[in-house]
Amino acid sequence: MSFRYELLQLDPSTAARRGRFHTPHGPVDTPAFMPVGTQGTVKGLEIGMLRATGAQMVLSNTYHLSLRPGEENVRRLGGLHAFMGWEGPILTDSGGFQLFSLAQMTQVRETGATFRSHIDGRLIDLSPERAVAIQEALGSDVAMVLDHVVALPAEKNAVLDACERTIRWARRCQEAATRADQALFGIVQGGLDLEMRVWCAEELRKLNFPGYAVGGLSVGETPEEMYRVLDGVVSHLPEDRPRYLMGVGRPRDLLEAVRRGIDLFDCVMPTRNGRNALAFTAQGTFRLRNKIHETDTRPLEEDCPCPACQRSRGYLRHLFQADEMLGPILLTAHNLTYYQRLLAGAREAIAAGQFDDFYRRQLAGWSASEKEPAKSEEAG
Amino acid sequence: MSFRYELLQLDPSTAARRGRFHTPHGPVDTPAFMPVGTQGTVKGLEIGMLRATGAQMVLSNTYHLSLRPGEENVRRLGGLHAFMGWEGPILTDSGGFQLFSLAQMTQVRETGATFRSHIDGRLIDLSPERAVAIQEALGSDVAMVLDHVVALPAEKNAVLDACERTIRWARRCQEAATRADQALFGIVQGGLDLEMRVWCAEELRKLNFPGYAVGGLSVGETPEEMYRVLDGVVSHLPEDRPRYLMGVGRPRDLLEAVRRGIDLFDCVMPTRNGRNALAFTAQGTFRLRNKIHETDTRPLEEDCPCPACQRSRGYLRHLFQADEMLGPILLTAHNLTYYQRLLAGAREAIAAGQFDDFYRRQLAGWSASEKEPAKSEEAG
């Protein structure tokens, strides 16, 4: 079997775990953060720079690539790996989240969803079978089932309806899948209702997916509500499969989820914020447009190997003030490097049986400086 | 002396010459093309990518950097080399061209020019002495005298007035200059009037500059008029000093100027056009937004080592269609690599005594495909 989750270590005092997820395009050391390459590129990063951040696996989007350039064009251009020049593992999101966040006039029926493209208003159908077919044409290593996401807070009936549909659609996706070199992950829905989350997890386990995601979070709830859901649901996911928390989040969220047993993450937070001059560091976040950085000769972080940290804060500020592309480029590289270093640190701490110490040290560092941005955001 | 032009070879059948220009930050093999880093960055290129294009020397702009972030801030941040992270030689333009092209309501008096900043409308003075002081604070290897540029065609009297002022200002710049580690180049003006150009060159030679530029071209005249000026003026510049044709141009223009004895070039053409999806190749130019490239699996150029040529034309087109930053980034890298390879080819051809063959082969290659853009443009 091309896909295998190898559990390497359990932290003694938390549910954190270290492992290795094997894919046809190589292994991923977990817990791991996947940079978001929505349209077949992590915005602003030439592929060598992306590799240099330490990322092992990237995410791309079914919804966007099927609209433009179209999955058949990606296939003709050699599939997603050759298309974007990334030789490592790729996970594609199914489009479920974009139906909820980005598409216009989305109507969900049992057969599938109908929506208008955010690019040209075209009317488009996305069924579970079509979501699988697109992802097979793209040729990602991991495909996601098409799920039904609802904004929180929501009525219990709406959450239950979406959760049940997600399970039915998961089965249809599984039946439609044909590629042996592509793993299909199930997605647990159920809003903030722990009982429903657990039920959904148990139902999906019966389908024996090679990996499981927790979806429908970071969509309006508080961080504490999200952590509570993870507290309730993660132990109901099989220990021998990777566990992926979709679209989350802030550095703090990652560590909270790691300590609850999550293995995989993706989020636009480091990249989108980087483009907007917000830098993540072990001392918290910096807004690089602030005048205090104007003549600061120090790098963002002394020990960071990224190209932004070969320059001064003053230079980085100048790039943003002067609307130079290089500002977003360098800060994207830095923030992704920061996220990768954070998770590499988490993996080392788990290996040493000291994740809780690591977690506390990071929190103490962040609280030293400005506040973090209030809210995690998923891919637009 | 830190600066020295070493003449290595003269082509037997043209005026082309190969040399090496020694600066405090290393040598430049000439003929050479300097990428334009207007605001302390070649737009979109991380410094490692810029180095990988093969560039040895870059240009930056006094006008822009003095307005933002201010030359004193650049100095506090370690000077221009440390500021932008470029360890090689840097040439700074004096601002003369921007007074003519970009500043608003410019008034030229004998003492200097007064203009309104294109950023915030502030009223600003730029005298020859101030242009030198700014460039000394920036710390470039080569500074340019402040010149008076006029649009062509122009009345003979206006051209003569600007030309005479350029000579007087050149002397004032020279008197104001204090840094031993910075070479100050004179600029020959005189429009399309050969007699005036020669006179200006002779007057400037009396001042014994370590290098000479031909300015005020690519400002409205035809390519043939420009070549005619070079035919007339270059032989009046000293053989033991570098000769720099400012703000030019198209690949064809570079070879025409090399065959007339020019050593140094700068132009925004490869970078600005790259950002607008125009690719330069040995087979002429490609507009990457064209639908014919949609599923083209070939690289722009088979033998090009740049990162864009590790991808397909179809992918590059997708990046531009999807408004991804990576499109401009990759095409900037490609076009600069193309320019560097073109000049490396010219240097090799001169070394082999076969520049004319090389020139004819390049022209034949370019005529195979679409037309080149009609007109050269200098830095905005």
GROMACS .gro file of N, CA and C in nm, chain B residues 84-171:
model
  264
  464MET      N    1   1.975   4.632   0.058
  464MET     CA    2   1.906   4.542  -0.034
  464MET      C    3   1.969   4.403  -0.040
  465GLY      N    4   2.082   4.384   0.029
  465GLY     CA    5   2.142   4.251   0.034
  465GLY      C    6   2.217   4.212  -0.092
  466TRP      N    7   2.262   4.311  -0.167
  466TRP     CA    8   2.336   4.285  -0.291
  466TRP      C    9   2.483   4.316  -0.264
  467GLU      N   10   2.568   4.212  -0.268
  467GLU     CA   11   2.710   4.232  -0.234
  467GLU      C   12   2.791   4.281  -0.354
  468GLY      N   13   2.735   4.272  -0.474
  468GLY     CA   14   2.807   4.313  -0.595
  468GLY      C   15   2.801   4.463  -0.617
  469PRO      N   16   2.861   4.509  -0.727
  469PRO     CA   17   2.860   4.652  -0.759
  469PRO      C   18   2.718   4.706  -0.782
  470ILE      N   19   2.699   4.832  -0.744
  470ILE     CA   20   2.572   4.902  -0.766
  470ILE      C   21   2.603   5.037  -0.831
  471LEU      N   22   2.524   5.071  -0.931
  471LEU     CA   23   2.528   5.204  -0.990
  471LEU      C   24   2.399   5.276  -0.953
  472THR      N   25   2.410   5.400  -0.912
  472THR     CA   26   2.288   5.478  -0.889
  472THR      C   27   2.275   5.588  -0.994
  473ASP      N   28   2.155   5.595  -1.048
  473ASP     CA   29   2.123   5.705  -1.138
  473ASP      C   30   2.105   5.830  -1.052
  474SER      N   31   2.129   5.946  -1.111
  474SER     CA   32   2.134   6.071  -1.034
  474SER      C   33   1.999   6.134  -1.006
  475GLY      N   34   1.896   6.089  -1.079
  475GLY     CA   35   1.767   6.154  -1.069
  475GLY      C   36   1.738   6.244  -1.188
  476GLY      N   37   1.838   6.272  -1.271
  476GLY     CA   38   1.817   6.359  -1.387
  476GLY      C   39   1.705   6.309  -1.477
  477PHE      N   40   1.705   6.179  -1.504
  477PHE     CA   41   1.602   6.126  -1.592
  477PHE      C   42   1.464   6.131  -1.528
  478GLN      N   43   1.455   6.107  -1.397
  478GLN     CA   44   1.324   6.109  -1.330
  478GLN      C   45   1.268   6.251  -1.321
  479LEU      N   46   1.355   6.351  -1.311
  479LEU     CA   47   1.307   6.489  -1.313
  479LEU      C   48   1.230   6.516  -1.441
  480PHE      N   49   1.277   6.451  -1.547
  480PHE     CA   50   1.221   6.470  -1.680
  480PHE      C   51   1.097   6.381  -1.702
  481SER      N   52   1.099   6.258  -1.642
  481SER     CA   53   0.996   6.160  -1.676
  481SER      C   54   0.888   6.143  -1.571
  482LEU      N   55   0.919   6.169  -1.443
  482LEU     CA   56   0.831   6.123  -1.338
  482LEU      C   57   0.788   6.233  -1.243
  483ALA      N   58   0.881   6.322  -1.210
  483ALA     CA   59   0.849   6.429  -1.116
  483ALA      C   60   0.745   6.522  -1.178
  484GLN      N   61   0.673   6.593  -1.092
  484GLN     CA   62   0.568   6.682  -1.141
  484GLN      C   63   0.612   6.827  -1.129
  485MET      N   64   0.573   6.906  -1.233
  485MET     CA   65   0.601   7.050  -1.232
  485MET      C   66   0.749   7.078  -1.208
  486THR      N   67   0.834   7.006  -1.277
  486THR     CA   68   0.979   7.028  -1.262
  486THR      C   69   1.019   7.163  -1.320
  487GLN      N   70   1.094   7.239  -1.244
  487GLN     CA   71   1.152   7.364  -1.293
  487GLN      C   72   1.303   7.355  -1.280
  488VAL      N   73   1.371   7.372  -1.392
  488VAL     CA   74   1.517   7.365  -1.389
  488VAL      C   75   1.573   7.507  -1.389
  489ARG      N   76   1.651   7.538  -1.286
  489ARG     CA   77   1.725   7.664  -1.282
  489ARG      C   78   1.874   7.630  -1.279
  490GLU      N   79   1.960   7.730  -1.286
  490GLU     CA   80   2.102   7.699  -1.288
  490GLU      C   81   2.148   7.633  -1.157
  491THR      N   82   2.087   7.678  -1.045
  491THR     CA   83   2.128   7.620  -0.917
  491THR      C   84   2.089   7.473  -0.905
  492GLY      N   85   1.977   7.437  -0.967
  492GLY     CA   86   1.930   7.300  -0.955
  492GLY      C   87   1.786   7.291  -1.003
  493ALA      N   88   1.723   7.177  -0.978
  493ALA     CA   89   1.585   7.157  -1.020
  493ALA      C   90   1.494   7.159  -0.898
  494THR      N   91   1.373   7.208  -0.919
  494THR     CA   92   1.269   7.203  -0.817
  494THR      C   93   1.154   7.122  -0.876
  495PHE      N   94   1.098   7.034  -0.796
  495PHE     CA   95   0.989   6.952  -0.849
  495PHE      C   96   0.899   6.908  -0.735
  496ARG      N   97   0.784   6.853  -0.775
  496ARG     CA   98   0.695   6.795  -0.674
  496ARG      C   99   0.707   6.643  -0.679
  497SER      N  100   0.720   6.583  -0.562
  497SER     CA  101   0.730   6.437  -0.550
  497SER      C  102   0.609   6.370  -0.613
  498HIS      N  103   0.633   6.262  -0.688
  498HIS     CA  104   0.520   6.188  -0.747
  498HIS      C  105   0.447   6.107  -0.640
  499ILE      N  106   0.503   6.099  -0.520
  499ILE     CA  107   0.439   6.020  -0.414
  499ILE      C  108   0.340   6.105  -0.336
  500ASP      N  109   0.385   6.222  -0.288
  500ASP     CA  110   0.298   6.300  -0.201
  500ASP      C  111   0.292   6.448  -0.239
  501GLY      N  112   0.347   6.484  -0.355
  501GLY     CA  113   0.334   6.622  -0.400
  501GLY      C  114   0.424   6.722  -0.328
  502ARG      N  115   0.505   6.674  -0.233
  502ARG     CA  116   0.600   6.762  -0.163
  502ARG      C  117   0.689   6.836  -0.261
  503LEU      N  118   0.724   6.960  -0.230
  503LEU     CA  119   0.815   7.038  -0.314
  503LEU      C  120   0.959   7.003  -0.275
  504ILE      N  121   1.040   6.968  -0.373
  504ILE     CA  122   1.174   6.917  -0.344
  504ILE      C  123   1.277   6.984  -0.435
  505ASP      N  124   1.395   7.011  -0.379
  505ASP     CA  125   1.507   7.067  -0.456
  505ASP      C  126   1.607   6.957  -0.485
  506LEU      N  127   1.657   6.954  -0.607
  506LEU     CA  128   1.766   6.862  -0.639
  506LEU      C  129   1.872   6.939  -0.716
  507SER      N  130   1.984   6.966  -0.648
  507SER     CA  131   2.096   7.035  -0.712
  507SER      C  132   2.203   6.932  -0.744
  508PRO      N  133   2.301   6.968  -0.824
  508PRO     CA  134   2.413   6.876  -0.848
  508PRO      C  135   2.477   6.832  -0.717
  509GLU      N  136   2.498   6.925  -0.625
  509GLU     CA  137   2.562   6.892  -0.498
  509GLU      C  138   2.476   6.796  -0.417
  510ARG      N  139   2.345   6.822  -0.418
  510ARG     CA  140   2.255   6.734  -0.343
  510ARG      C  141   2.249   6.595  -0.406
  511ALA      N  142   2.251   6.585  -0.537
  511ALA     CA  143   2.249   6.454  -0.605
  511ALA      C  144   2.372   6.373  -0.565
  512VAL      N  145   2.486   6.440  -0.553
  512VAL     CA  146   2.607   6.371  -0.510
  512VAL      C  147   2.596   6.330  -0.363
  513ALA      N  148   2.547   6.421  -0.280
  513ALA     CA  149   2.536   6.391  -0.136
  513ALA      C  150   2.444   6.270  -0.114
  514ILE      N  151   2.333   6.267  -0.187
  514ILE     CA  152   2.241   6.152  -0.173
  514ILE      C  153   2.312   6.023  -0.211
  515GLN      N  154   2.381   6.026  -0.324
  515GLN     CA  155   2.447   5.904  -0.371
  515GLN      C  156   2.561   5.863  -0.278
  516GLU      N  157   2.624   5.961  -0.215
  516GLU     CA  158   2.728   5.925  -0.117
  516GLU      C  159   2.665   5.862   0.006
  517ALA      N  160   2.550   5.911   0.048
  517ALA     CA  161   2.481   5.848   0.162
  517ALA      C  162   2.436   5.707   0.126
  518LEU      N  163   2.390   5.688   0.002
  518LEU     CA  164   2.348   5.554  -0.041
  518LEU      C  165   2.468   5.461  -0.047
  519GLY      N  166   2.583   5.515  -0.091
  519GLY     CA  167   2.704   5.434  -0.094
  519GLY      C  168   2.716   5.342  -0.215
  520SER      N  169   2.660   5.381  -0.328
  520SER     CA  170   2.676   5.302  -0.450
  520SER      C  171   2.821   5.303  -0.494
  521ASP      N  172   2.858   5.207  -0.579
  521ASP     CA  173   2.994   5.204  -0.634
  521ASP      C  174   3.012   5.311  -0.740
  522VAL      N  175   2.909   5.326  -0.824
  522VAL     CA  176   2.914   5.428  -0.929
  522VAL      C  177   2.799   5.524  -0.909
  523ALA      N  178   2.832   5.652  -0.902
  523ALA     CA  179   2.731   5.757  -0.896
  523ALA      C  180   2.728   5.828  -1.032
  524MET      N  181   2.614   5.883  -1.066
  524MET     CA  182   2.604   5.956  -1.193
  524MET      C  183   2.590   6.105  -1.163
  525VAL      N  184   2.646   6.188  -1.251
  525VAL     CA  185   2.627   6.332  -1.235
  525VAL      C  186   2.480   6.365  -1.261
  526LEU      N  187   2.435   6.476  -1.203
  526LEU     CA  188   2.299   6.521  -1.233
  526LEU      C  189   2.299   6.584  -1.372
  527ASP      N  190   2.215   6.532  -1.460
  527ASP     CA  191   2.211   6.585  -1.597
  527ASP      C  192   2.075   6.648  -1.625
  528HIS      N  193   2.068   6.722  -1.734
  528HIS     CA  194   1.944   6.787  -1.774
  528HIS      C  195   1.897   6.719  -1.903
  529VAL      N  196   1.787   6.645  -1.893
  529VAL     CA  197   1.735   6.565  -2.004
  529VAL      C  198   1.618   6.639  -2.068
  530VAL      N  199   1.613   6.641  -2.202
  530VAL     CA  200   1.496   6.699  -2.271
  530VAL      C  201   1.435   6.594  -2.363
  531ALA      N  202   1.303   6.602  -2.379
  531ALA     CA  203   1.233   6.509  -2.468
  531ALA      C  204   1.270   6.540  -2.612
  532LEU      N  205   1.275   6.436  -2.694
  532LEU     CA  206   1.302   6.453  -2.836
  532LEU      C  207   1.174   6.424  -2.915
  533PRO      N  208   1.152   6.492  -3.029
  533PRO     CA  209   1.234   6.599  -3.086
  533PRO      C  210   1.223   6.728  -3.004
  534ALA      N  211   1.328   6.812  -3.012
  534ALA     CA  212   1.329   6.938  -2.938
  534ALA      C  213   1.401   7.044  -3.021
  535GLU      N  214   1.373   7.171  -2.991
  535GLU     CA  215   1.442   7.284  -3.055
  535GLU      C  216   1.591   7.277  -3.024
  536LYS      N  217   1.671   7.313  -3.121
  536LYS     CA  218   1.816   7.308  -3.102
  536LYS      C  219   1.860   7.389  -2.981
  537ASN      N  220   1.798   7.505  -2.961
  537ASN     CA  221   1.837   7.590  -2.848
  537ASN      C  222   1.811   7.524  -2.713
  538ALA      N  223   1.696   7.452  -2.706
  538ALA     CA  224   1.663   7.385  -2.580
  538ALA      C  225   1.764   7.273  -2.554
  539VAL      N  226   1.801   7.202  -2.660
  539VAL     CA  227   1.897   7.092  -2.646
  539VAL      C  228   2.034   7.148  -2.605
  540LEU      N  229   2.073   7.258  -2.667
  540LEU     CA  230   2.203   7.319  -2.637
  540LEU      C  231   2.207   7.370  -2.493
  541ASP      N  232   2.099   7.436  -2.454
  541ASP     CA  233   2.091   7.488  -2.317
  541ASP      C  234   2.106   7.374  -2.215
  542ALA      N  235   2.035   7.263  -2.238
  542ALA     CA  236   2.041   7.149  -2.146
  542ALA      C  237   2.180   7.085  -2.148
  543CYS      N  238   2.238   7.080  -2.266
  543CYS     CA  239   2.370   7.019  -2.282
  543CYS      C  240   2.476   7.101  -2.208
  544GLU      N  241   2.471   7.231  -2.226
  544GLU     CA  242   2.568   7.317  -2.157
  544GLU      C  243   2.550   7.308  -2.005
  545ARG      N  244   2.423   7.308  -1.964
  545ARG     CA  245   2.398   7.298  -1.820
  545ARG      C  246   2.450   7.164  -1.766
  546THR      N  247   2.429   7.058  -1.843
  546THR     CA  248   2.478   6.925  -1.802
  546THR      C  249   2.628   6.928  -1.778
  547ILE      N  250   2.700   6.999  -1.864
  547ILE     CA  251   2.847   7.008  -1.847
  547ILE      C  252   2.882   7.089  -1.721
  548ARG      N  253   2.812   7.203  -1.702
  548ARG     CA  254   2.840   7.284  -1.582
  548ARG      C  255   2.808   7.205  -1.456
  549TRP      N  256   2.692   7.134  -1.459
  549TRP     CA  257   2.653   7.054  -1.342
  549TRP      C  258   2.750   6.938  -1.318
  550ALA      N  259   2.802   6.881  -1.428
  550ALA     CA  260   2.898   6.771  -1.414
  550ALA      C  261   3.019   6.818  -1.334
  551ARG      N  262   3.066   6.939  -1.365
  551ARG     CA  263   3.181   6.994  -1.294
  551ARG      C  264   3.147   7.015  -1.146
   0.00000   0.00000   0.00000
